[in-house]
PDB file of C-alpha atoms in Angstrom:
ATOM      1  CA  UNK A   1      12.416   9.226 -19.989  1.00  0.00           C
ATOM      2  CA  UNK A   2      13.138   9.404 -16.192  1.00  0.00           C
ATOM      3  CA  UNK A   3      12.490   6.536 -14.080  1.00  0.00           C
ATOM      4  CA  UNK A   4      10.371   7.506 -10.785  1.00  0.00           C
ATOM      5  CA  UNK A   5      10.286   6.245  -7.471  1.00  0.00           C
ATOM      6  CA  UNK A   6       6.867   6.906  -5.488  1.00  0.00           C
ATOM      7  CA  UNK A   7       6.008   5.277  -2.438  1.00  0.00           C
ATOM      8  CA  UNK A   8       3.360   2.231  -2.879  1.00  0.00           C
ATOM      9  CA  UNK A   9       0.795   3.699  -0.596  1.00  0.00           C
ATOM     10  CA  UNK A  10      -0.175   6.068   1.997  1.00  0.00           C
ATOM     11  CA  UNK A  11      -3.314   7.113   4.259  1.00  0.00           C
ATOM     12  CA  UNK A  12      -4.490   9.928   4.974  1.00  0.00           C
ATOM     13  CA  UNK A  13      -7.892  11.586   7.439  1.00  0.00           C
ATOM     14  CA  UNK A  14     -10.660  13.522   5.576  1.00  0.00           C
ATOM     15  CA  UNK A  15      -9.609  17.405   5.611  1.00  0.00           C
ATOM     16  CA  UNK A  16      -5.544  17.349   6.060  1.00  0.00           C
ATOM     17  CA  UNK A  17      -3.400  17.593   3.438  1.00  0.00           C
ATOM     18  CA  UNK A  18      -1.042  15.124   1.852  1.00  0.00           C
ATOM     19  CA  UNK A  19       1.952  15.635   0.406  1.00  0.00           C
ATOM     20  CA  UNK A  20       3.804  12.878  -1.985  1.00  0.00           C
ATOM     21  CA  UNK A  21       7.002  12.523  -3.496  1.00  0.00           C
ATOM     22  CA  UNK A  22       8.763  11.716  -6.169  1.00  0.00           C
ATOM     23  CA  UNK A  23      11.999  11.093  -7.021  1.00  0.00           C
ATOM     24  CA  UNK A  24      13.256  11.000 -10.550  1.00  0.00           C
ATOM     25  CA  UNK A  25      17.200  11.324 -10.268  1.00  0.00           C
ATOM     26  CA  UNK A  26      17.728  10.932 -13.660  1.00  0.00           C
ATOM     27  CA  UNK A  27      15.653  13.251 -15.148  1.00  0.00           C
ATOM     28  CA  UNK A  28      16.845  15.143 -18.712  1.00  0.00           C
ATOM     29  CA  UNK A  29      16.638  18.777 -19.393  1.00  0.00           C
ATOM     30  CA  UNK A  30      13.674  18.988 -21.283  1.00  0.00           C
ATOM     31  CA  UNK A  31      11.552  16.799 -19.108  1.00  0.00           C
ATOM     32  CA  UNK A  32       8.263  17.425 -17.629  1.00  0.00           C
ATOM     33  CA  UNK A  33       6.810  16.296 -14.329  1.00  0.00           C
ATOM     34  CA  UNK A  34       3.389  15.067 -14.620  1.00  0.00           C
ATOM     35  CA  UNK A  35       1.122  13.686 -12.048  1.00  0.00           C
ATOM     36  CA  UNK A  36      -1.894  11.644 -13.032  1.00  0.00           C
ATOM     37  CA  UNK A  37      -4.603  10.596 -10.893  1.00  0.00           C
ATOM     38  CA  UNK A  38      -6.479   7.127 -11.241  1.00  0.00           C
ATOM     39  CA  UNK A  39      -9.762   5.710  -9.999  1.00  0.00           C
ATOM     40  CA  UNK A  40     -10.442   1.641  -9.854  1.00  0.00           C
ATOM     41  CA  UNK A  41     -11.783   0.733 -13.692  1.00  0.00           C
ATOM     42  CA  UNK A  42     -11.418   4.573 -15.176  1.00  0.00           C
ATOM     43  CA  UNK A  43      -8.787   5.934 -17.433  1.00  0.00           C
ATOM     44  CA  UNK A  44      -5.926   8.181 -16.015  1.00  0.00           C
ATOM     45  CA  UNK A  45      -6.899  11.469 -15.407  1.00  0.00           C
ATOM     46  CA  UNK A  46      -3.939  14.058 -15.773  1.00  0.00           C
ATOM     47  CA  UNK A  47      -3.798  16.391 -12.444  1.00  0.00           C
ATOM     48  CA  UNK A  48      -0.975  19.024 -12.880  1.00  0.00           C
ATOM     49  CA  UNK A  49       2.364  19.440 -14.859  1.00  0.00           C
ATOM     50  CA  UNK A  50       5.670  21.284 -13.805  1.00  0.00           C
ATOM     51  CA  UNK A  51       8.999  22.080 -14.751  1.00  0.00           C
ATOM     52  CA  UNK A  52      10.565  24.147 -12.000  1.00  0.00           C
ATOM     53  CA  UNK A  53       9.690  25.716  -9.052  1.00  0.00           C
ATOM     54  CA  UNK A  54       5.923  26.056  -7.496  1.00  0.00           C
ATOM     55  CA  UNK A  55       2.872  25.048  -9.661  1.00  0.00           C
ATOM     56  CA  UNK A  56      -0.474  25.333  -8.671  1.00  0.00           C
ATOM     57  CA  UNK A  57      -4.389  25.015 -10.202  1.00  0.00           C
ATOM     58  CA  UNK A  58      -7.539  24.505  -8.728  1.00  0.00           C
ATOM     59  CA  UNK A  59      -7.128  20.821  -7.846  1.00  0.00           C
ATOM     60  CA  UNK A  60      -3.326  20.702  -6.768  1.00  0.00           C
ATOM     61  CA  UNK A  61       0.131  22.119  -6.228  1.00  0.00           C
ATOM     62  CA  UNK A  62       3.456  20.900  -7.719  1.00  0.00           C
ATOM     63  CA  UNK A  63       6.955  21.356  -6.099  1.00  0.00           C
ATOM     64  CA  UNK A  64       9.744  21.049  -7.800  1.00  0.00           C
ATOM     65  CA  UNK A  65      13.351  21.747  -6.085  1.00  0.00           C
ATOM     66  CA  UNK A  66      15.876  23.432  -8.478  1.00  0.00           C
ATOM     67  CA  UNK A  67      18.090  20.231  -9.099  1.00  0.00           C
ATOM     68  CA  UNK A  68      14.504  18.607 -10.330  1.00  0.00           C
ATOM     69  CA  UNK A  69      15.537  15.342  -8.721  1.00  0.00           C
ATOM     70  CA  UNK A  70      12.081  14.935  -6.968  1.00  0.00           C
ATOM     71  CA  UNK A  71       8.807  16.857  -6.802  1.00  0.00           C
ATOM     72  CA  UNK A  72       6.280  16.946  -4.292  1.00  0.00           C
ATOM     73  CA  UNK A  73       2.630  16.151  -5.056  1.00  0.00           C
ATOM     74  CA  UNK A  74       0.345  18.158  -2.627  1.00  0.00           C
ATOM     75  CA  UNK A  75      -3.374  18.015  -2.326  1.00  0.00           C
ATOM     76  CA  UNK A  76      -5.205  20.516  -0.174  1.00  0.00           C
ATOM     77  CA  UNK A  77      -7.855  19.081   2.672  1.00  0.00           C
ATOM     78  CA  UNK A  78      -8.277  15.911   0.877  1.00  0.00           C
ATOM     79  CA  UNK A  79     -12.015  14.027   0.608  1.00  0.00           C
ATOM     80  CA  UNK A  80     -13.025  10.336   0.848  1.00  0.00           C
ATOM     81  CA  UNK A  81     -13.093  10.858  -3.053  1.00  0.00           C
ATOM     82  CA  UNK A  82      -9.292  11.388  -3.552  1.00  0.00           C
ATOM     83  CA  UNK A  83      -8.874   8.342  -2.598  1.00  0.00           C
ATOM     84  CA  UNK A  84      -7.202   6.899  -6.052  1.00  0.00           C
ATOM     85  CA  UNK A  85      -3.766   5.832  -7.499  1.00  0.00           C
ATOM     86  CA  UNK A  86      -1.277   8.644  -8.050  1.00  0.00           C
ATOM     87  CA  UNK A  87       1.299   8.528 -10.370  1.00  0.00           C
ATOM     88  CA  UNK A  88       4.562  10.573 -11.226  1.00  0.00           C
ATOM     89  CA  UNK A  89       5.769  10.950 -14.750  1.00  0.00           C
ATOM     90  CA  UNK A  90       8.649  12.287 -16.455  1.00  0.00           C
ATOM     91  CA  UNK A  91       8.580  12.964 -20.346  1.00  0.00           C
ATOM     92  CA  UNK A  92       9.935  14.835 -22.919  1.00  0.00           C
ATOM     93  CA  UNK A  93       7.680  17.237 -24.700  1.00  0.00           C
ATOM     94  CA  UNK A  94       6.861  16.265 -28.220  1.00  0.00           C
ATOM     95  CA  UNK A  95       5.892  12.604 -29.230  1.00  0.00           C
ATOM     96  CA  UNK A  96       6.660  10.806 -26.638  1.00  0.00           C
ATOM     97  CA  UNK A  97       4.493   8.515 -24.644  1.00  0.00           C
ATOM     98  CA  UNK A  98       4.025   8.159 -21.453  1.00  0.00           C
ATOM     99  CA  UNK A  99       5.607   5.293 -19.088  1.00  0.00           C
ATOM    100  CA  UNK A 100       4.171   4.367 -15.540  1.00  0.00           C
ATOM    101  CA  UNK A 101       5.722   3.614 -12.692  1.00  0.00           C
ATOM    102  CA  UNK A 102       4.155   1.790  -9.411  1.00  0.00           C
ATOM    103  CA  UNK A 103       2.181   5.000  -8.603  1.00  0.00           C
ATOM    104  CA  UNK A 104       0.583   5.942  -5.317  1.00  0.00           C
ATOM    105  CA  UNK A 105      -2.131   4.282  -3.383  1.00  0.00           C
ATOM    106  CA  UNK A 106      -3.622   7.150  -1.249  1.00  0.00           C
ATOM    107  CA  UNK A 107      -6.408   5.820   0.746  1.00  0.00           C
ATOM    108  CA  UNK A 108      -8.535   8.406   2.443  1.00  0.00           C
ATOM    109  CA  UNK A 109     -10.226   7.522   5.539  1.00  0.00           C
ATOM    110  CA  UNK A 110     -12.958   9.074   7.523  1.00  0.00           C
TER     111      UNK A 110
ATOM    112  CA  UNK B   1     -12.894  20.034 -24.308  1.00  0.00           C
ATOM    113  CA  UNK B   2      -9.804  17.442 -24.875  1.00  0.00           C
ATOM    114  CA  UNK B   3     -12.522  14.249 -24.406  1.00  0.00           C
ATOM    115  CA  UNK B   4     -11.309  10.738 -25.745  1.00  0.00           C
ATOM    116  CA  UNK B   5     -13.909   7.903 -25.479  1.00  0.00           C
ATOM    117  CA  UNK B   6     -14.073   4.595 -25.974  1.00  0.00           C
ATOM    118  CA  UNK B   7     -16.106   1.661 -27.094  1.00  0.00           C
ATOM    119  CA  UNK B   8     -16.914  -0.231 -26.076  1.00  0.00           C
ATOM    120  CA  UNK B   9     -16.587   0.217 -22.198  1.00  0.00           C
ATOM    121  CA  UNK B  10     -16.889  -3.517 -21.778  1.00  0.00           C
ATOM    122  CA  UNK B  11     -16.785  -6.648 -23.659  1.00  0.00           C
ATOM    123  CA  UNK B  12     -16.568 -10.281 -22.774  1.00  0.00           C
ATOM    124  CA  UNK B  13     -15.956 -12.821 -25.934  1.00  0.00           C
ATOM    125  CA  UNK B  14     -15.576 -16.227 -26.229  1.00  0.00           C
ATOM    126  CA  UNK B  15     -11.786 -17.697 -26.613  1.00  0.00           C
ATOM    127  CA  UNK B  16     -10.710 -17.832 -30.137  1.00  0.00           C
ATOM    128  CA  UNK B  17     -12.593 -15.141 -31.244  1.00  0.00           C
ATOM    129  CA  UNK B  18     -11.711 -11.233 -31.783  1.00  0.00           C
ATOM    130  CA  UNK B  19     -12.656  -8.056 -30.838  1.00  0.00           C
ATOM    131  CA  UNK B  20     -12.407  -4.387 -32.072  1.00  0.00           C
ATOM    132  CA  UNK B  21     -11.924  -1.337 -29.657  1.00  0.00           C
ATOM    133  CA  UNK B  22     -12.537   2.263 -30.665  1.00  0.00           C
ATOM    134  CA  UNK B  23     -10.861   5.310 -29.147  1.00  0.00           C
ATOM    135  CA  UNK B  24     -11.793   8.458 -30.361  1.00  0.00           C
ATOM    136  CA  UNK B  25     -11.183  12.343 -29.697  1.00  0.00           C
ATOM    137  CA  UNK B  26     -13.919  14.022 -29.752  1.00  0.00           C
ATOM    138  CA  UNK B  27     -13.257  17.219 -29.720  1.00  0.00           C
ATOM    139  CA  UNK B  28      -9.692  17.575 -31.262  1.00  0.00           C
ATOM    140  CA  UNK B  29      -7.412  16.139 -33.560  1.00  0.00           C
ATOM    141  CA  UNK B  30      -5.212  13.674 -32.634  1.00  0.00           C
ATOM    142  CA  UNK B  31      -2.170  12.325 -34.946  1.00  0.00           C
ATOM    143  CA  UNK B  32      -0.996  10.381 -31.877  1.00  0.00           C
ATOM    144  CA  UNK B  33      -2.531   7.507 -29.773  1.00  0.00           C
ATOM    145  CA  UNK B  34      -1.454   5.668 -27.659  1.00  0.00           C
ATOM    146  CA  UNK B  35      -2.655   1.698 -26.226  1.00  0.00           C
ATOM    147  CA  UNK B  36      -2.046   0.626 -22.698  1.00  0.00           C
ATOM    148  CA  UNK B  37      -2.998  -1.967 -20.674  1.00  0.00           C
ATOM    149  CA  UNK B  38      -3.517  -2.803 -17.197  1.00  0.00           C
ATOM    150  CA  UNK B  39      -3.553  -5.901 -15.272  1.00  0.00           C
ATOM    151  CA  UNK B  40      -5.610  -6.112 -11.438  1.00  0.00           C
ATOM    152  CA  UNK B  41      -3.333  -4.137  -9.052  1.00  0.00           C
ATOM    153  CA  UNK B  42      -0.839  -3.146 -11.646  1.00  0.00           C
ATOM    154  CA  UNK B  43      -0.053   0.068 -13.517  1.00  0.00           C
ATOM    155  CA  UNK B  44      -0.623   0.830 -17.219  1.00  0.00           C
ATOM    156  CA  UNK B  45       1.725  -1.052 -19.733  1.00  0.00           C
ATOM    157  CA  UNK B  46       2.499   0.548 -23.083  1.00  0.00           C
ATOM    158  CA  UNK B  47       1.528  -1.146 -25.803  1.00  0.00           C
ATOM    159  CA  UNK B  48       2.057   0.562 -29.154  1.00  0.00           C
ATOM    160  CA  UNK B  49       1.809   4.482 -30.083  1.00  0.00           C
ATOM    161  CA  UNK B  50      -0.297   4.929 -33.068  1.00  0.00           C
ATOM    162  CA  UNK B  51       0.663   7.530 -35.685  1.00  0.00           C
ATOM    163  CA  UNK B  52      -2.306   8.914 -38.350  1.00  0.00           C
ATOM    164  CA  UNK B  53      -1.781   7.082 -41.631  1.00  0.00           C
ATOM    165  CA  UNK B  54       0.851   4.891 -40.779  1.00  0.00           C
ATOM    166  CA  UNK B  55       2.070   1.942 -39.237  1.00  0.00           C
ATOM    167  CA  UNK B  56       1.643   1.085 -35.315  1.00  0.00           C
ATOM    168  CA  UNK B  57       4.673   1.553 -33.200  1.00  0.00           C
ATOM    169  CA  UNK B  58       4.526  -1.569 -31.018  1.00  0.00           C
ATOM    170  CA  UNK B  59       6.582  -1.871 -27.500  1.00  0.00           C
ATOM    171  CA  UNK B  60       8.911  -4.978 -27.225  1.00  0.00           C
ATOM    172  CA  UNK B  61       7.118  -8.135 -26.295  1.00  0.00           C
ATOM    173  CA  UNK B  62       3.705  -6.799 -28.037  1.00  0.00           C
ATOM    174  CA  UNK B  63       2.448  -9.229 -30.853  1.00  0.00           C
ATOM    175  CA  UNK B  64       1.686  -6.884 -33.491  1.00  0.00           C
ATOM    176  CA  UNK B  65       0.191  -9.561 -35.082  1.00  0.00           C
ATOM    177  CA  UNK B  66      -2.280 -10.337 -32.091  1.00  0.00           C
ATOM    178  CA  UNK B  67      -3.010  -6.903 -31.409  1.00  0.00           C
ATOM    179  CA  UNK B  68      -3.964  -4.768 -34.561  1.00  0.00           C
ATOM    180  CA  UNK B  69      -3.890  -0.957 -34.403  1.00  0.00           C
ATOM    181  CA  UNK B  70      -5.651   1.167 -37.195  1.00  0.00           C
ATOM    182  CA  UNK B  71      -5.296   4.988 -37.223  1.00  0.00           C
ATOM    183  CA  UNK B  72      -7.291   5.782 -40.224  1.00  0.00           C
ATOM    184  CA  UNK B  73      -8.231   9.206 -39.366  1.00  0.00           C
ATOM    185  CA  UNK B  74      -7.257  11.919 -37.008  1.00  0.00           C
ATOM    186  CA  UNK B  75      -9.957  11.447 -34.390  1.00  0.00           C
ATOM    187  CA  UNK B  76     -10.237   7.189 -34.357  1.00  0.00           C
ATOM    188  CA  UNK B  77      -7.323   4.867 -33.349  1.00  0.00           C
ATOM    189  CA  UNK B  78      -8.996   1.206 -33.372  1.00  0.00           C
ATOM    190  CA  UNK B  79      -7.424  -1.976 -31.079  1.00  0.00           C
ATOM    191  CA  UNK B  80      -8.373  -5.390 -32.254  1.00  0.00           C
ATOM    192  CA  UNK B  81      -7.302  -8.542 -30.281  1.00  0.00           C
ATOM    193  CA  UNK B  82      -7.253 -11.377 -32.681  1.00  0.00           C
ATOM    194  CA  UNK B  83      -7.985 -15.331 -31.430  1.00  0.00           C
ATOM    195  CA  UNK B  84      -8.515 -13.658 -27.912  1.00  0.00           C
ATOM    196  CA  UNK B  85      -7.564 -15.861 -25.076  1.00  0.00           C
ATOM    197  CA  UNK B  86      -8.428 -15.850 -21.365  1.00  0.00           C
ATOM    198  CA  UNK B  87      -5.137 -14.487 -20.742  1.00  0.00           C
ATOM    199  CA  UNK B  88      -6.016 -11.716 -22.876  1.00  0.00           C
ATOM    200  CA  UNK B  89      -8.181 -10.157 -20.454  1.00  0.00           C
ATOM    201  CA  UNK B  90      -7.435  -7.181 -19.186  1.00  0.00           C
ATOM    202  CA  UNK B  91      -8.093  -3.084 -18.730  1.00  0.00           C
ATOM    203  CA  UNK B  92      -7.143  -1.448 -22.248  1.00  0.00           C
ATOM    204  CA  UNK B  93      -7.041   2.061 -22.374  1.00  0.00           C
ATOM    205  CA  UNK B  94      -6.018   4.625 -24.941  1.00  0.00           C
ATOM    206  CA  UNK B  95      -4.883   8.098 -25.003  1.00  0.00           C
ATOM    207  CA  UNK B  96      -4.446  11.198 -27.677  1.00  0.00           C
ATOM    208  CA  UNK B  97      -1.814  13.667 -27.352  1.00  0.00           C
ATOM    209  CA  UNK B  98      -3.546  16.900 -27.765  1.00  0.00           C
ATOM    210  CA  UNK B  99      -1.008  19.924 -28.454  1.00  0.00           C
ATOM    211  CA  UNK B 100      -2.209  22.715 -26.250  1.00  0.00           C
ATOM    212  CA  UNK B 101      -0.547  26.366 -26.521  1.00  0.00           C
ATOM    213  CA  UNK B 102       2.707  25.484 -24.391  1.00  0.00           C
ATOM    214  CA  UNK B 103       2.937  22.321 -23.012  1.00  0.00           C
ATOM    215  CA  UNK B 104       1.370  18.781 -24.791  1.00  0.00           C
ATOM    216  CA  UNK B 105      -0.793  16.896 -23.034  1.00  0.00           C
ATOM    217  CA  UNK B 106      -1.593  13.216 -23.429  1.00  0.00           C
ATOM    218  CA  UNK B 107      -5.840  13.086 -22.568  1.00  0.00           C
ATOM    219  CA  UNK B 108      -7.113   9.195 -21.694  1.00  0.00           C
ATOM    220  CA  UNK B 109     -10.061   7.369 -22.654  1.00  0.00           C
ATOM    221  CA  UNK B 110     -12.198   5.833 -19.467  1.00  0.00           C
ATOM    222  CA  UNK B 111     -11.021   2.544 -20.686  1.00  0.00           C
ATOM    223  CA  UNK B 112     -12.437  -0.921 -22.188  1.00  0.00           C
ATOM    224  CA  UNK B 113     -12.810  -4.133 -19.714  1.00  0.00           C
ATOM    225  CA  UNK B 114     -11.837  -7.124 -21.577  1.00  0.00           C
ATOM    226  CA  UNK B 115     -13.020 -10.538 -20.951  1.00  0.00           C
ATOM    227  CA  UNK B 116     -12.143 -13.896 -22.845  1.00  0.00           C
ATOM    228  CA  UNK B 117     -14.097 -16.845 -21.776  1.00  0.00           C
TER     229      UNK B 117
END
């Protein structure tokens, strides 16, 4: 499994966008990049998953450079309600669990 | 679809005593589960992966003996702490690894406050 380097926080106005990266320098051939998001006292809630290039769904956009030594997290206009722990994983597909780092702490403000 | 709960979402026992949690897919099968827990201000620690019908995976420094994983069907993975202590208390959450066409995904439960008295 790759081992990922995040920053510990960052903060961020209602309505721009933040962008945050990743660094997994490490990482094997048949990993993934996940990102997970997590609220205080809730479960892990799995935001978007990459292997190459540009990734994107309704909440989120992955990139991923071609030597897949970092990806960038970016959320679009954020809310006071993104406000949460981020983290950036790297697994293998199959059974393998998955291993946090730090993750991290966006705090939105108004 | 892909929904694991648990149960119960909170608990707070006396010291000495133990205590069963449930984590359940509801709406899949899961062979795999997985126990973490998490500490104030801390990320999620691995505890054990749980395999359907067989013996609990447990990560280095992880009692296996304190903490008692049953996977007795495909849907419910149970957790009991045994002769909880205070420093027992702590955010334990579980997850399923549902295989979805082309990628698997690991789904988490909203998690189970522990408190030992």
């Amino acid at each position: 499994l790759a081992k990922t380097t995040q920053p510990i926080s960052m903060d961020s106005y209602e309505g721009q966008e933040v962008n945050i990266t990743c660094s997994h320098n490490n990482i094997a051939t048949n990993d993934y990049i996940t990102w997970y998001q997590q609220f205080p006292s809730q479960g892990p809630r799995f935001i978007i998953q990459g292997y190459k290039t540009k990734v994107t769904n309704e909440v989120a956009s992955l990139f991923i450079p071609a030597d897949r030594k970092s990806s960038t997290l970016s959320l679009p206009r954020v809310s006071l309600s993104d406000t949460a722990v981020y983290y950036c994983l790297g697994r293998a597909s199959g059974n393998t669990p998955l291993v946090f780092g730090k993750g991290t702490r966006l705090s939105v403000i108004a | 679809g892909a929904v694991v709960s648990q149960h119960p979402s909170w608990v707070i026992c006396k010291s000495g005593t133990s205590v069963k949690i449930e984590c359940r897919s509801l709406d899949f099968q899961a062979t795999t589960m997985f126990w973490y827990r998490q500490f104030p201000k801390q990320s999620l620690m691995l505890m054990a992966t749980s395999n359907e019908g067989s013996k609990a995976t447990y990560e280095q420094g992880v009692e296996k003996d304190k903490f008692l994983i049953n996977h007795a069907s495909l849907t419910l993975s149970t957790l009991t702490v045994t002769s909880a202590h205070p420093e027992d208390s702590s955010f334990y959450i579980c997850s399923a690894r549902h295989r979805l066409a082309g990628a698997d995904e690991q789904f988490f439960g909203p998690g189970t406050r522990l408190t030992v008295l």
